[in-house]
Structure formats: structure tokens, C-alpha cells
Amino acid sequence: MREIASRMVTETVSTLLQDGCYHLADDVITALRQAYEREESPAARNVLVQLLENAEAADRDEIPLCQDTGMAVVFLELGQDLHLIGGDLYEAIQEGVRRAYAQGYLRKSVVVKPFSARVNTRDNTPAVIHTTIVPGDKLKITALSKGFGSENMSRLAMLTPAAGRQGVIDFVVKCVDEAGANPCPPVIVGVGIGGTAEKCMLLAKQALLRRVGDPHPDSEIAELEAAILNRVNDLGIGAMGYGGRITALAVHVEVFPTHIAALPVAVNLQCHSVRHREATL
Amino acid sequence: MKTISMIPRSVQLPLSEDVVETLHAGDGLLLTGVMYVGRDAAHKRMIETLEAGEKLPVDLKGQVIYFMGPTPARPGKIIGSAGPTSSYRMDAYSPRLMAEGLKGMIGKGMRSREVKEAIRQYKAVYLGAIGGAGALLSSCIRKVEVVAYDDLGAEALRRIVVQDFPVTVVNDIYGGDLYEEGQSQYRSTPTGRESGRSPCGPPRRPISPRHPPRI
């Protein structure tokens, strides 16, 4: 059985989180440039130029793209034939978060008790961890720094099956419309459809991990993504909400089978500061 | 709506009422001078202080407050990434501070009807900075000092000096609203808002576009 040391996990998580916070990924830069070329609104174009300049400054000086360096969300795909040695896997991840936020001069934004003692944990732990066991002997780690300007605009609807495809589109468009300027548009719209309530929300978050603008491999879902994107960009919200043609850079949909009584739809928005990285050990 | 000039105008801080009267939704400004920095926790403490009948740790008359919590400064730097946070979370507190003389707020995103009314009543202004441009905005900051609530860390109340700090007027004293005016120009949906202008949240009552629900 293959073995890896849990300190490798710590080092990897730390590196992934720091890289994500300083260096905007190529797919996002390309999407922002394309948005600039297509945008008609002078105010929105001005915003898009500054976002590209911001990405350059962050990359050059290793200063975070955004001061909200988020809550860390870590996705694990753990091969069932892999053996972790030298310590607890989840603690290794938390230590990676601690290290990233201390060594990387990232903002510690996590409070202990959400509705009472909102005291900062001072090391940005705990991370939210989602684990899947898969065949093989590898460990894939995806680390996301999720800012809460966009996270706060998340929504879940348990639609009736009668609502159908149109109901799904209308709900997602309504969420983006109501969010307006708040989630720092242009956004990536993550949509989950199906499963149970919590599965649906997780799908919406996982949808944000796809390369920006890559359509879903299933053509029916890809067509739904395109239809929602058109409707969202007709809202006119534009970059920073100053009015414009590009409100979303992409809509990504993930789907899972559901119950005969249900049509769950979840929306998880991602601001333009898309910060996720992955590595396989 | 006024045509948005892409050539921003330089404005000195703190703001006088005379200057506030010249500002219109959509104007691009470059701010130079002193401003205060505070977000959720600092606002909560300031309001608790006022409610206890005590004095604020700083005099906000004529001042501007920037809704921001920076990342830690690297060695040799005065501040880290320093972009705006969502302003709606300060909606519950802002009218009280405007009553204390606060003249300007800098943040991002929509404000409540109550805040917009207070902006008109107290002759103040709401300015938008570019959310997620924290690295760029950081370079406009020349001086930083914590003036109160040091225990709040990133949320402490700070006084900063900025030079040519870029903002856009969102809400002015004349009722102008850049979000409403700017977006209406590019909106293709035939029947107006899908469901009022509100931050996302559970629907609690029928939503009217003029009265967004508070979270």
C-alpha cells in the first residue's frame, strides 16, 4: 500500500491557498479580458481594466488580490489504497491553513461562535473539508479561499418538479438579480440541481471549481448554462453593479439525481477573485 | 442620468458640505487626505458607545469612513490588501453616525432605503470603491494608524491617509443612485426587476422595489 506523510498534506494546502490568493488563474484573466472587449458600458470597462491591473499588482508583489482572503474550503479525493502516516489527515489540513494564513500575510476572518461570541480564531481555522473516497492510491487536494461578499448571496430553493427547466432558470436569474452589486460582479454563477438539500448546495460550490467558461460535457446541461448566462447578462448589473452587459463571466451547473417529489436548486456565487488551486499527491 | 466622466476629479478629505453638494451619482473621484477605516465590529462598538451616552473614540464630524478590513502588512509595508467590504451590513449603523456628522462612506454594494434617506437628510455621500481590487487600492494608502479597538485586529478602527484613492459616487444628496441608473441603461429584461432590489435572504414579506428587506 502506498504511503504518504501527512506533513506533505500540510505543505500542499499551505502552498495552494497562498498561490490562489496572490495569483489570479489564467482562465479568469482570459475571461476578464474577453469581458472587457465585449463590454459597452464605459463605467464597467473602467472597472474591468482596474481588475486586470489589480491582478498584475497582486501577482508582482505577492499581496492578496482581495483583502477578504476567505474561509478555506478543502476538497479531498482520497484514494482507498493510500495510507496516510505521521498524523491525523484533517489536522494536517488545518495546520496547512494555519501556516498559509500566517506565513502568507492573509487575513484571518473566522470567528468561533456565529451567533454569540464572534471571537476571531486568529489562524483562520477551521477549514471546511469535504472528503470523497475514490479508487486508486492518490490524494487530490483542491483548496478554495471563499470570500463572503459572494458567499452571503447563496440561496437554495426546493422547487416542485412542475417548475421544470424554466423554474430553474427563473430562480437562478432571480438570485443574481437580487444580489445585484453585492457579490462583486462580474461573478461566476455556481448552480447545483438535484440531490438532497445539502447535496444540492455542495454541487453549486463544486461547480465553481471548473475552469471558467468550460461548458459541462453533457450538452443538455451545457445548453442550460448558456441559457442562464444569457438571461443573467440581460440583467444589466455589469461590473461592480455600475451597469453593463457582463454581469457573469460564466454559469456552471452540476446535476445529481433527486427524489420523485423534488427539484432542488442551489446557487453559490463566486466573485471575480476566483481562488482555487488543486494538486495530486 | 448624468454622463459618467472617465476623467476623475480630485477631492480633498475631510469633506465639507459645500463639496458634498457638488457630487452626483456616477462621478469618478480621486480622494486625497485623511479617512477612517471601520467595518462590522467597529461600527457595532461605536453605536453601543453612543447608546451608552458616551463619546466616540474619534470625532466623525465632516469625516469619511471606509468599510474595510485589511490583510496584515508584510514586513516593510504599512498595510496589506485593502479593498472595500459589502456596505449593507453597516446599514443598521450608518444613519446614527451620519447624525453624528459623518459626511461620507466608502464601500461596495447596495444600501437600504433608510441609509439613502439619511444621506439626503444629513447631506452625506456614499462612494463605491472597486470590490476585489485590494492590491491596487493598497498602493493609494500612505499612512495607517490604529486609533481604537485594537483588540478587533483586522476590524480595528483605523485612521489612514490616502492619495488619489479612486471611488465612484453611488448615492448623492439629490437621491441619485448609480446602481439603479447605470443598470437600467443596460437591462434587457422586459418587466423590470425580477423581485425587487434586495440583498439575498429569506423572503419574509412581499418585496417592494422601494423597500428592500434588511438582513
Coordinates of N, CA, C and O in Angstrom, one line a residue, chain B residues 54-183:
Chain B
E54 N -22.0 57.8 25.8 CA -20.5 58.2 25.8 C -20.1 58.8 24.5 O -20.8 58.7 23.5
K55 N -18.8 59.3 24.6 CA -18.3 59.9 23.4 C -17.6 58.9 22.5 O -17.0 57.9 23.0
L56 N -17.6 59.1 21.2 CA -16.9 58.2 20.3 C -15.4 58.4 20.5 O -15.0 59.4 20.8
P57 N -14.6 57.3 20.2 CA -13.2 57.5 20.3 C -12.6 58.5 19.3 O -11.4 58.9 19.5
V58 N -13.3 58.8 18.2 CA -12.8 59.8 17.3 C -14.0 60.7 16.9 O -15.2 60.3 17.0
D59 N -13.7 61.9 16.6 CA -14.8 62.8 16.2 C -15.1 62.6 14.7 O -14.2 62.8 13.8
L60 N -16.3 62.2 14.4 CA -16.6 61.9 13.0 C -17.1 63.1 12.2 O -17.5 62.9 11.0
K61 N -17.2 64.2 12.8 CA -17.7 65.4 12.0 C -16.9 65.7 10.8 O -15.7 65.9 10.8
G62 N -17.7 65.7 9.7 CA -17.0 66.0 8.4 C -16.1 64.9 7.8 O -15.5 65.0 6.8
Q63 N -16.1 63.7 8.5 CA -15.2 62.7 8.1 C -15.8 61.7 7.2 O -17.0 61.6 7.0
V64 N -14.9 60.9 6.6 CA -15.3 59.8 5.7 C -14.9 58.5 6.4 O -13.8 58.4 6.9
I65 N -15.8 57.5 6.3 CA -15.4 56.2 6.8 C -15.4 55.2 5.7 O -16.3 55.1 4.9
Y66 N -14.3 54.3 5.7 CA -14.1 53.3 4.7 C -14.4 52.0 5.3 O -13.8 51.6 6.3
F67 N -15.4 51.3 4.7 CA -15.7 49.9 5.2 C -14.7 48.9 4.7 O -14.8 48.5 3.6
M68 N -13.7 48.6 5.5 CA -12.6 47.8 5.1 C -11.9 47.1 6.2 O -11.8 47.7 7.3
G69 N -11.5 45.9 6.0 CA -10.6 45.2 7.0 C -9.4 44.6 6.2 O -9.6 43.7 5.5
P70 N -8.2 45.2 6.4 CA -7.1 44.8 5.5 C -6.5 43.5 5.9 O -6.7 43.0 7.0
T71 N -5.7 43.0 5.0 CA -4.8 41.8 5.3 C -3.6 42.4 6.0 O -3.3 43.6 5.9
P72 N -2.9 41.5 6.8 CA -1.7 42.0 7.5 C -0.7 42.6 6.6 O -0.5 42.1 5.5
A73 N 0.1 43.6 7.0 CA 1.1 44.2 6.2 C 2.3 43.2 6.2 O 2.7 42.7 7.2
R74 N 2.9 43.0 5.1 CA 4.2 42.3 5.0 C 5.3 43.2 5.7 O 5.1 44.5 5.7
P75 N 6.4 42.7 6.1 CA 7.5 43.5 6.7 C 7.9 44.6 5.7 O 8.0 44.3 4.5
G76 N 8.0 45.8 6.2 CA 8.4 46.9 5.3 C 7.3 47.6 4.6 O 7.4 48.6 4.0
K77 N 6.1 47.0 4.8 CA 4.9 47.7 4.2 C 4.0 48.2 5.3 O 4.1 47.8 6.5
I78 N 3.1 49.2 5.0 CA 2.3 49.8 6.0 C 0.9 49.1 6.1 O 0.3 49.1 7.1
I79 N 0.5 48.4 5.1 CA -0.8 47.8 5.0 C -0.8 46.7 4.0 O 0.1 46.7 3.1
G80 N -1.7 45.7 4.1 CA -1.8 44.7 3.1 C -2.9 45.1 2.0 O -3.1 46.2 1.7
S81 N -3.5 44.0 1.6 CA -4.6 44.3 0.6 C -5.8 45.0 1.3 O -6.0 44.8 2.5
A82 N -6.4 46.0 0.6 CA -7.2 46.9 1.3 C -8.4 47.4 0.5 O -8.6 48.6 0.3
G83 N -9.2 46.5 0.0 CA -10.4 46.8 -0.8 C -11.6 46.9 0.1 O -11.6 46.5 1.3
P84 N -12.7 47.4 -0.4 CA -14.0 47.6 0.3 C -14.7 46.3 0.6 O -14.6 45.3 -0.1
T85 N -15.5 46.3 1.7 CA -16.3 45.2 2.0 C -17.8 45.6 1.7 O -18.0 46.8 1.4
S86 N -18.7 44.7 1.7 CA -20.1 44.9 1.4 C -20.7 45.9 2.4 O -20.6 45.7 3.6
S87 N -21.3 47.0 1.9 CA -21.8 48.0 2.8 C -23.1 47.7 3.5 O -23.4 48.3 4.6
Y88 N -23.9 46.9 3.0 CA -25.3 46.7 3.5 C -25.3 46.2 5.0 O -26.2 46.5 5.7
R89 N -24.1 45.6 5.4 CA -24.0 45.1 6.8 C -23.9 46.3 7.7 O -24.1 46.2 8.9
M90 N -23.5 47.5 7.2 CA -23.4 48.7 8.1 C -24.7 49.5 8.0 O -24.8 50.6 8.7
D91 N -25.7 49.1 7.3 CA -26.9 49.9 7.1 C -27.6 50.2 8.4 O -28.1 51.2 8.6
A92 N -27.5 49.2 9.3 CA -28.2 49.4 10.6 C -27.5 50.5 11.4 O -28.1 51.1 12.3
Y93 N -26.2 50.8 11.2 CA -25.5 51.7 12.0 C -25.3 53.1 11.3 O -25.1 54.1 12.0
S94 N -25.2 53.1 10.0 CA -24.8 54.3 9.3 C -25.6 55.6 9.6 O -25.1 56.7 9.8
P95 N -27.0 55.5 9.6 CA -27.8 56.7 9.8 C -27.4 57.4 11.2 O -27.3 58.6 11.3
R96 N -27.1 56.6 12.2 CA -26.8 57.1 13.5 C -25.4 57.9 13.4 O -25.3 58.9 14.0
L97 N -24.5 57.3 12.6 CA -23.2 58.0 12.5 C -23.3 59.3 11.7 O -22.6 60.3 11.9
M98 N -24.2 59.2 10.7 CA -24.4 60.5 9.9 C -25.0 61.6 10.8 O -24.7 62.7 10.6
A99 N -25.9 61.2 11.7 CA -26.4 62.1 12.7 C -25.3 62.7 13.5 O -25.4 63.9 14.0
E100 N -24.2 62.0 13.7 CA -23.0 62.5 14.5 C -22.1 63.4 13.6 O -21.1 63.8 14.1
G101 N -22.5 63.5 12.3 CA -21.7 64.4 11.5 C -20.9 63.7 10.4 O -20.2 64.4 9.6
L102 N -21.0 62.4 10.3 CA -20.3 61.6 9.3 C -20.7 62.1 7.9 O -21.9 62.2 7.6
K103 N -19.8 62.4 7.0 CA -20.2 63.0 5.7 C -20.0 62.0 4.5 O -20.6 62.3 3.5
G104 N -19.2 61.0 4.7 CA -19.0 60.1 3.6 C -18.8 58.7 4.0 O -18.2 58.4 5.1
M105 N -19.2 57.7 3.2 CA -19.0 56.3 3.4 C -18.4 55.7 2.1 O -18.9 56.1 1.1
I106 N -17.4 54.8 2.3 CA -16.9 54.2 1.1 C -17.1 52.7 1.3 O -16.6 52.1 2.4
G107 N -17.6 52.0 0.3 CA -17.8 50.6 0.4 C -18.1 50.0 -0.9 O -17.7 50.6 -2.0
K108 N -18.9 48.9 -1.0 CA -19.4 48.4 -2.2 C -20.7 47.8 -2.0 O -21.0 47.3 -0.9
G109 N -21.6 47.9 -3.0 CA -22.9 47.2 -3.0 C -24.0 48.1 -2.4 O -23.7 49.3 -2.0
M110 N -25.2 47.6 -2.4 CA -26.4 48.4 -2.2 C -26.6 48.8 -0.8 O -26.2 48.1 0.1
R111 N -27.2 49.9 -0.6 CA -27.6 50.4 0.7 C -29.1 50.4 0.8 O -29.9 50.3 -0.1
S112 N -29.6 50.4 2.1 CA -31.0 50.3 2.4 C -31.7 51.7 2.1 O -31.0 52.7 2.0
R113 N -33.0 51.6 2.0 CA -33.8 52.9 1.8 C -33.5 53.8 3.0 O -33.4 55.0 2.7
E114 N -33.4 53.3 4.2 CA -33.1 54.2 5.3 C -31.8 54.9 5.2 O -31.7 56.1 5.5
V115 N -30.8 54.2 4.7 CA -29.5 54.9 4.6 C -29.6 55.9 3.5 O -29.0 57.0 3.7
K116 N -30.2 55.6 2.4 CA -30.3 56.6 1.3 C -31.1 57.9 1.8 O -30.7 59.0 1.4
E117 N -32.1 57.6 2.6 CA -32.8 58.8 3.1 C -31.9 59.6 4.1 O -32.0 60.8 4.1
A118 N -31.2 58.9 4.9 CA -30.3 59.6 5.8 C -29.2 60.4 5.0 O -28.8 61.5 5.4
I119 N -28.8 59.9 3.9 CA -27.8 60.6 3.1 C -28.4 61.9 2.6 O -27.7 62.9 2.6
R120 N -29.6 61.9 2.3 CA -30.3 63.2 1.8 C -30.5 64.1 3.0 O -30.2 65.3 3.0
Q121 N -30.9 63.5 4.1 CA -31.3 64.3 5.3 C -30.0 65.0 5.9 O -30.1 66.2 6.2
Y122 N -28.9 64.2 6.0 CA -27.7 64.8 6.7 C -26.7 65.3 5.7 O -25.6 65.7 6.1
K123 N -27.0 65.3 4.4 CA -26.1 65.8 3.4 C -24.8 65.1 3.4 O -23.7 65.6 3.7
A124 N -24.9 63.8 3.2 CA -23.7 62.9 3.1 C -23.6 62.3 1.7 O -24.4 62.6 0.9
V125 N -22.7 61.4 1.6 CA -22.5 60.8 0.3 C -22.0 59.3 0.5 O -21.3 59.0 1.4
Y126 N -22.5 58.4 -0.4 CA -22.0 57.0 -0.4 C -21.2 56.8 -1.7 O -21.6 57.0 -2.8
L127 N -19.9 56.4 -1.4 CA -19.0 56.2 -2.5 C -18.6 54.7 -2.7 O -18.5 54.0 -1.7
G128 N -18.5 54.3 -4.0 CA -18.2 52.9 -4.2 C -16.7 52.8 -4.6 O -16.2 53.6 -5.4
A129 N -16.0 51.9 -3.9 CA -14.6 51.5 -4.4 C -14.8 50.2 -5.1 O -15.8 49.5 -4.9
I130 N -13.8 49.8 -5.8 CA -13.9 48.5 -6.6 C -13.6 47.3 -5.7 O -12.5 47.2 -5.2
G131 N -14.6 46.5 -5.5 CA -14.5 45.3 -4.6 C -13.6 44.4 -5.3 O -13.7 44.1 -6.5
G132 N -12.7 43.8 -4.5 CA -11.7 42.9 -5.1 C -10.5 43.5 -5.8 O -9.7 42.8 -6.4
A133 N -10.4 44.8 -5.6 CA -9.2 45.5 -6.1 C -8.3 45.9 -5.0 O -7.7 47.0 -5.0
G134 N -8.2 45.0 -4.0 CA -7.5 45.3 -2.7 C -6.0 45.6 -2.9 O -5.4 46.4 -2.2
A135 N -5.4 44.9 -3.9 CA -3.9 45.1 -4.1 C -3.7 46.5 -4.7 O -2.8 47.2 -4.3
L136 N -4.5 46.9 -5.6 CA -4.4 48.2 -6.3 C -4.7 49.3 -5.3 O -4.0 50.3 -5.2
L137 N -5.8 49.2 -4.6 CA -6.2 50.3 -3.6 C -5.2 50.4 -2.5 O -5.0 51.5 -2.0
S138 N -4.5 49.3 -2.1 CA -3.5 49.4 -1.1 C -2.4 50.4 -1.5 O -1.8 51.1 -0.6
S139 N -2.1 50.5 -2.8 CA -1.0 51.3 -3.2 C -1.3 52.8 -3.1 O -0.5 53.7 -3.2
C140 N -2.6 53.2 -2.8 CA -3.0 54.6 -2.6 C -2.9 55.0 -1.2 O -3.2 56.1 -0.8
I141 N -2.6 54.1 -0.3 CA -2.6 54.3 1.1 C -1.2 54.7 1.6 O -0.2 54.0 1.3
R142 N -1.1 55.9 2.2 CA 0.3 56.4 2.5 C 0.6 56.3 4.0 O 1.8 56.3 4.4
K143 N -0.4 56.2 4.9 CA -0.2 56.2 6.3 C -1.3 55.4 7.0 O -2.5 55.6 6.5
V144 N -1.0 54.7 8.0 CA -2.0 53.9 8.7 C -1.7 53.9 10.2 O -0.6 53.7 10.6
E145 N -2.8 54.2 11.0 CA -2.6 54.0 12.4 C -3.9 53.5 13.0 O -5.0 53.9 12.6
V146 N -3.8 52.6 14.0 CA -5.0 52.1 14.7 C -5.3 53.2 15.7 O -4.5 53.6 16.5
V147 N -6.6 53.7 15.7 CA -7.0 54.7 16.7 C -7.9 54.2 17.8 O -8.0 54.8 18.8
A148 N -8.5 53.0 17.6 CA -9.3 52.4 18.7 C -9.6 51.0 18.4 O -9.5 50.5 17.2
Y149 N -10.1 50.3 19.4 CA -10.5 48.9 19.3 C -9.4 48.0 18.7 O -9.7 47.1 17.8
D150 N -8.2 48.1 19.2 CA -7.1 47.4 18.7 C -7.3 45.8 18.8 O -6.8 45.1 18.0
D151 N -8.1 45.5 19.8 CA -8.3 44.0 20.0 C -9.1 43.4 18.9 O -9.2 42.2 18.8
L152 N -9.7 44.2 18.0 CA -10.5 43.7 16.9 C -9.6 43.2 15.7 O -10.2 42.7 14.7
G153 N -8.3 43.5 15.8 CA -7.5 43.0 14.8 C -7.8 43.7 13.4 O -7.7 44.9 13.3
A154 N -8.1 42.9 12.4 CA -8.4 43.4 11.1 C -9.6 44.4 11.2 O -9.8 45.2 10.3
E155 N -10.4 44.3 12.2 CA -11.6 45.1 12.3 C -11.4 46.3 13.2 O -12.4 47.0 13.5
A156 N -10.2 46.6 13.6 CA -10.0 47.7 14.5 C -10.3 49.0 13.7 O -10.3 49.1 12.5
L157 N -10.5 50.1 14.5 CA -10.8 51.4 13.9 C -9.5 52.0 13.5 O -8.6 52.2 14.4
R158 N -9.3 52.4 12.3 CA -8.0 52.9 11.8 C -8.2 54.3 11.2 O -9.3 54.7 10.7
R159 N -7.1 55.1 11.3 CA -7.1 56.4 10.5 C -6.0 56.2 9.5 O -4.9 55.8 9.8
I160 N -6.4 56.5 8.2 CA -5.4 56.3 7.1 C -5.3 57.6 6.3 O -6.2 58.5 6.4
V161 N -4.2 57.8 5.7 CA -4.0 58.9 4.8 C -3.9 58.3 3.4 O -3.1 57.4 3.2
V162 N -4.7 58.8 2.5 CA -4.7 58.3 1.1 C -4.3 59.3 0.1 O -4.5 60.5 0.4
Q163 N -3.8 58.9 -1.0 CA -3.5 59.8 -2.1 C -4.1 59.2 -3.4 O -3.9 58.1 -3.8
D164 N -5.0 60.1 -4.1 CA -5.6 59.7 -5.3 C -6.3 58.3 -5.2 O -6.1 57.5 -6.1
F165 N -7.1 58.2 -4.2 CA -7.8 56.9 -3.9 C -9.1 56.9 -4.8 O -9.9 57.8 -4.6
P166 N -9.2 56.0 -5.8 CA -10.3 56.1 -6.7 C -11.6 55.6 -6.2 O -11.7 54.4 -5.7
V167 N -12.7 56.4 -6.3 CA -14.0 56.0 -6.0 C -15.0 56.5 -7.0 O -14.7 57.4 -7.8
T168 N -16.2 56.0 -6.9 CA -17.3 56.5 -7.8 C -18.5 56.8 -6.9 O -18.8 56.1 -6.0
V169 N -19.1 58.0 -7.1 CA -20.3 58.4 -6.3 C -21.4 57.4 -6.6 O -21.8 57.3 -7.8
V170 N -22.0 56.7 -5.6 CA -23.1 55.8 -5.8 C -24.4 56.5 -5.4 O -25.4 56.6 -6.2
N171 N -24.5 57.0 -4.2 CA -25.7 57.7 -3.7 C -25.3 59.1 -3.3 O -24.5 59.4 -2.5
D172 N -26.1 60.1 -3.9 CA -25.8 61.5 -3.6 C -27.0 62.1 -2.8 O -28.0 61.5 -2.6
I173 N -26.8 63.4 -2.5 CA -27.9 64.0 -1.6 C -29.1 64.4 -2.4 O -30.1 64.7 -1.8
Y174 N -29.1 64.2 -3.7 CA -30.2 64.5 -4.6 C -31.1 63.3 -4.9 O -32.0 63.3 -5.7
G175 N -30.7 62.1 -4.2 CA -31.5 60.9 -4.5 C -30.9 60.1 -5.6 O -31.5 59.1 -6.0
G176 N -29.8 60.6 -6.2 CA -29.2 59.8 -7.3 C -28.7 58.5 -6.8 O -28.2 58.4 -5.7
D177 N -28.8 57.4 -7.7 CA -28.3 56.1 -7.3 C -27.7 55.5 -8.5 O -28.4 55.1 -9.5
L178 N -26.4 55.4 -8.5 CA -25.6 54.9 -9.7 C -26.1 53.5 -10.0 O -26.2 53.1 -11.2
Y179 N -26.4 52.6 -9.0 CA -26.7 51.2 -9.4 C -28.0 51.2 -10.1 O -28.2 50.5 -11.2
E180 N -29.0 52.0 -9.7 CA -30.3 52.0 -10.4 C -30.2 52.6 -11.8 O -30.7 52.1 -12.7
E181 N -29.5 53.7 -11.8 CA -29.5 54.5 -13.1 C -28.6 53.8 -14.1 O -28.9 53.7 -15.3
G182 N -27.4 53.3 -13.6 CA -26.5 52.6 -14.5 C -27.1 51.3 -15.0 O -27.0 51.0 -16.2
Q183 N -27.7 50.6 -14.2 CA -28.2 49.2 -14.6 C -29.4 49.3 -15.5 O -29.6 48.5 -16.4

